[in-house]
Amino acid sequence: VTVVNEDTLESYTLAAEKGAAGNGTWKALLEPTKAGGNYTISVSCESCEEEAVLSGVTFGDVWYCSGQSNMWLPLRYTFHRNTSVAALKRGAYPNIRIFCGDS
């Protein structure tokens, strides 16, 4: 497993542990990583010559806000709806991700 900060090109590599069930599962405990974004995590398998890559990864605190279904409020109903949505779409807040699950 290799973790690369695409902005500074700092990186570290560590070995993953095979799962006990022998069914192709594995796990890796990543080192404490500086908060921020634009990391790439790549996982490669020496015996099968395959690689999986996650890009645009952000490390840091995760704030997950939720509530009851009657508390649901789309951005379009907020006072700054046009500027908020536009700012998020153009990447003004690169460390903010919006997740909207099924209601």
Coordinates of C-alpha atoms in Angstrom, one line a residue:
V1 CA 0.0 0.0 0.0
T2 CA 1.4 3.4 -1.0
V3 CA 0.1 6.7 0.1
V4 CA 1.3 9.8 -1.9
N5 CA 0.5 13.5 -1.2
E6 CA 0.2 14.7 -4.8
D7 CA 0.9 18.3 -3.9
T8 CA 4.2 17.7 -2.0
L9 CA 5.0 14.2 -3.4
E10 CA 5.7 13.0 0.1
S11 CA 4.9 9.3 0.4
Y12 CA 5.1 6.2 2.5
T13 CA 4.7 2.5 1.7
L14 CA 3.6 -0.3 4.0
A15 CA 2.8 -4.0 3.6
A16 CA -0.8 -5.2 3.9
E17 CA -1.8 -8.2 6.0
K18 CA -3.6 -11.1 4.4
G19 CA -7.0 -11.9 5.8
A20 CA -7.3 -15.0 8.0
A21 CA -10.1 -16.6 5.9
G22 CA -7.8 -17.0 2.8
N23 CA -10.4 -15.5 0.5
G24 CA -8.4 -12.6 -0.9
T25 CA -9.2 -10.1 1.8
W26 CA -6.5 -8.0 3.3
K27 CA -6.1 -5.0 5.7
A28 CA -3.6 -2.2 6.2
L29 CA -3.3 0.2 9.0
L30 CA -2.2 3.6 7.6
E31 CA 0.2 5.8 9.4
P32 CA -1.2 9.0 11.0
T33 CA -1.3 11.3 8.0
K34 CA -1.3 15.1 7.9
A35 CA -4.9 16.4 7.4
G36 CA -5.6 17.7 4.0
G37 CA -6.3 16.6 0.6
N38 CA -5.1 15.5 -2.8
Y39 CA -3.7 12.2 -1.6
T40 CA -3.5 9.0 -3.7
I41 CA -3.7 5.6 -2.2
S42 CA -2.6 2.7 -4.4
V43 CA -2.7 -1.0 -3.5
S44 CA -0.9 -3.5 -5.6
C45 CA -0.7 -7.3 -5.5
E46 CA 2.7 -8.8 -6.4
S47 CA 1.4 -12.3 -7.1
C48 CA -1.5 -11.2 -9.3
E49 CA 0.1 -8.1 -10.9
E50 CA -3.0 -5.9 -10.3
E51 CA -3.4 -2.5 -8.8
A52 CA -6.3 -0.5 -7.4
V53 CA -6.0 3.3 -7.0
L54 CA -8.0 5.8 -5.0
S55 CA -7.3 9.4 -5.9
G56 CA -8.5 12.7 -4.5
V57 CA -8.4 11.3 -0.9
T58 CA -8.7 13.7 2.0
F59 CA -7.4 12.9 5.5
G60 CA -8.7 14.6 8.7
D61 CA -11.8 14.8 10.9
V62 CA -15.1 13.7 9.4
W63 CA -18.2 15.6 10.4
Y64 CA -21.3 13.7 9.5
C65 CA -24.5 15.8 10.1
S66 CA -27.8 14.1 10.0
G67 CA -31.2 14.3 11.5
Q68 CA -34.7 13.0 11.2
S69 CA -36.4 13.0 7.8
N70 CA -38.5 16.0 8.7
M71 CA -35.2 18.0 9.2
W72 CA -34.0 17.5 5.7
L73 CA -33.1 20.8 4.1
P74 CA -31.6 21.0 0.6
L75 CA -29.1 23.8 -0.1
R76 CA -31.5 25.3 -2.6
Y77 CA -33.7 26.4 0.3
T78 CA -31.0 28.2 2.3
F79 CA -30.4 32.0 2.2
H80 CA -27.1 31.7 0.2
R81 CA -28.3 28.8 -1.9
N82 CA -26.9 30.1 -5.2
T83 CA -23.5 31.1 -3.9
S84 CA -23.2 28.0 -1.7
V85 CA -23.9 25.5 -4.5
A86 CA -21.8 27.4 -7.0
A87 CA -18.9 27.6 -4.6
L88 CA -19.0 23.9 -3.9
K89 CA -19.2 23.0 -7.6
R90 CA -16.2 25.2 -8.6
G91 CA -14.1 23.7 -5.8
A92 CA -13.9 26.7 -3.5
Y93 CA -13.9 24.4 -0.5
P94 CA -11.8 21.4 -1.6
N95 CA -12.0 19.7 1.8
I96 CA -15.8 19.7 2.0
R97 CA -17.6 16.7 0.5
I98 CA -21.3 16.5 0.4
F99 CA -23.0 13.1 0.8
C100 CA -26.7 12.7 0.4
G101 CA -28.1 9.4 1.2
D102 CA -31.5 8.0 0.4
S103 CA -34.3 9.6 2.4

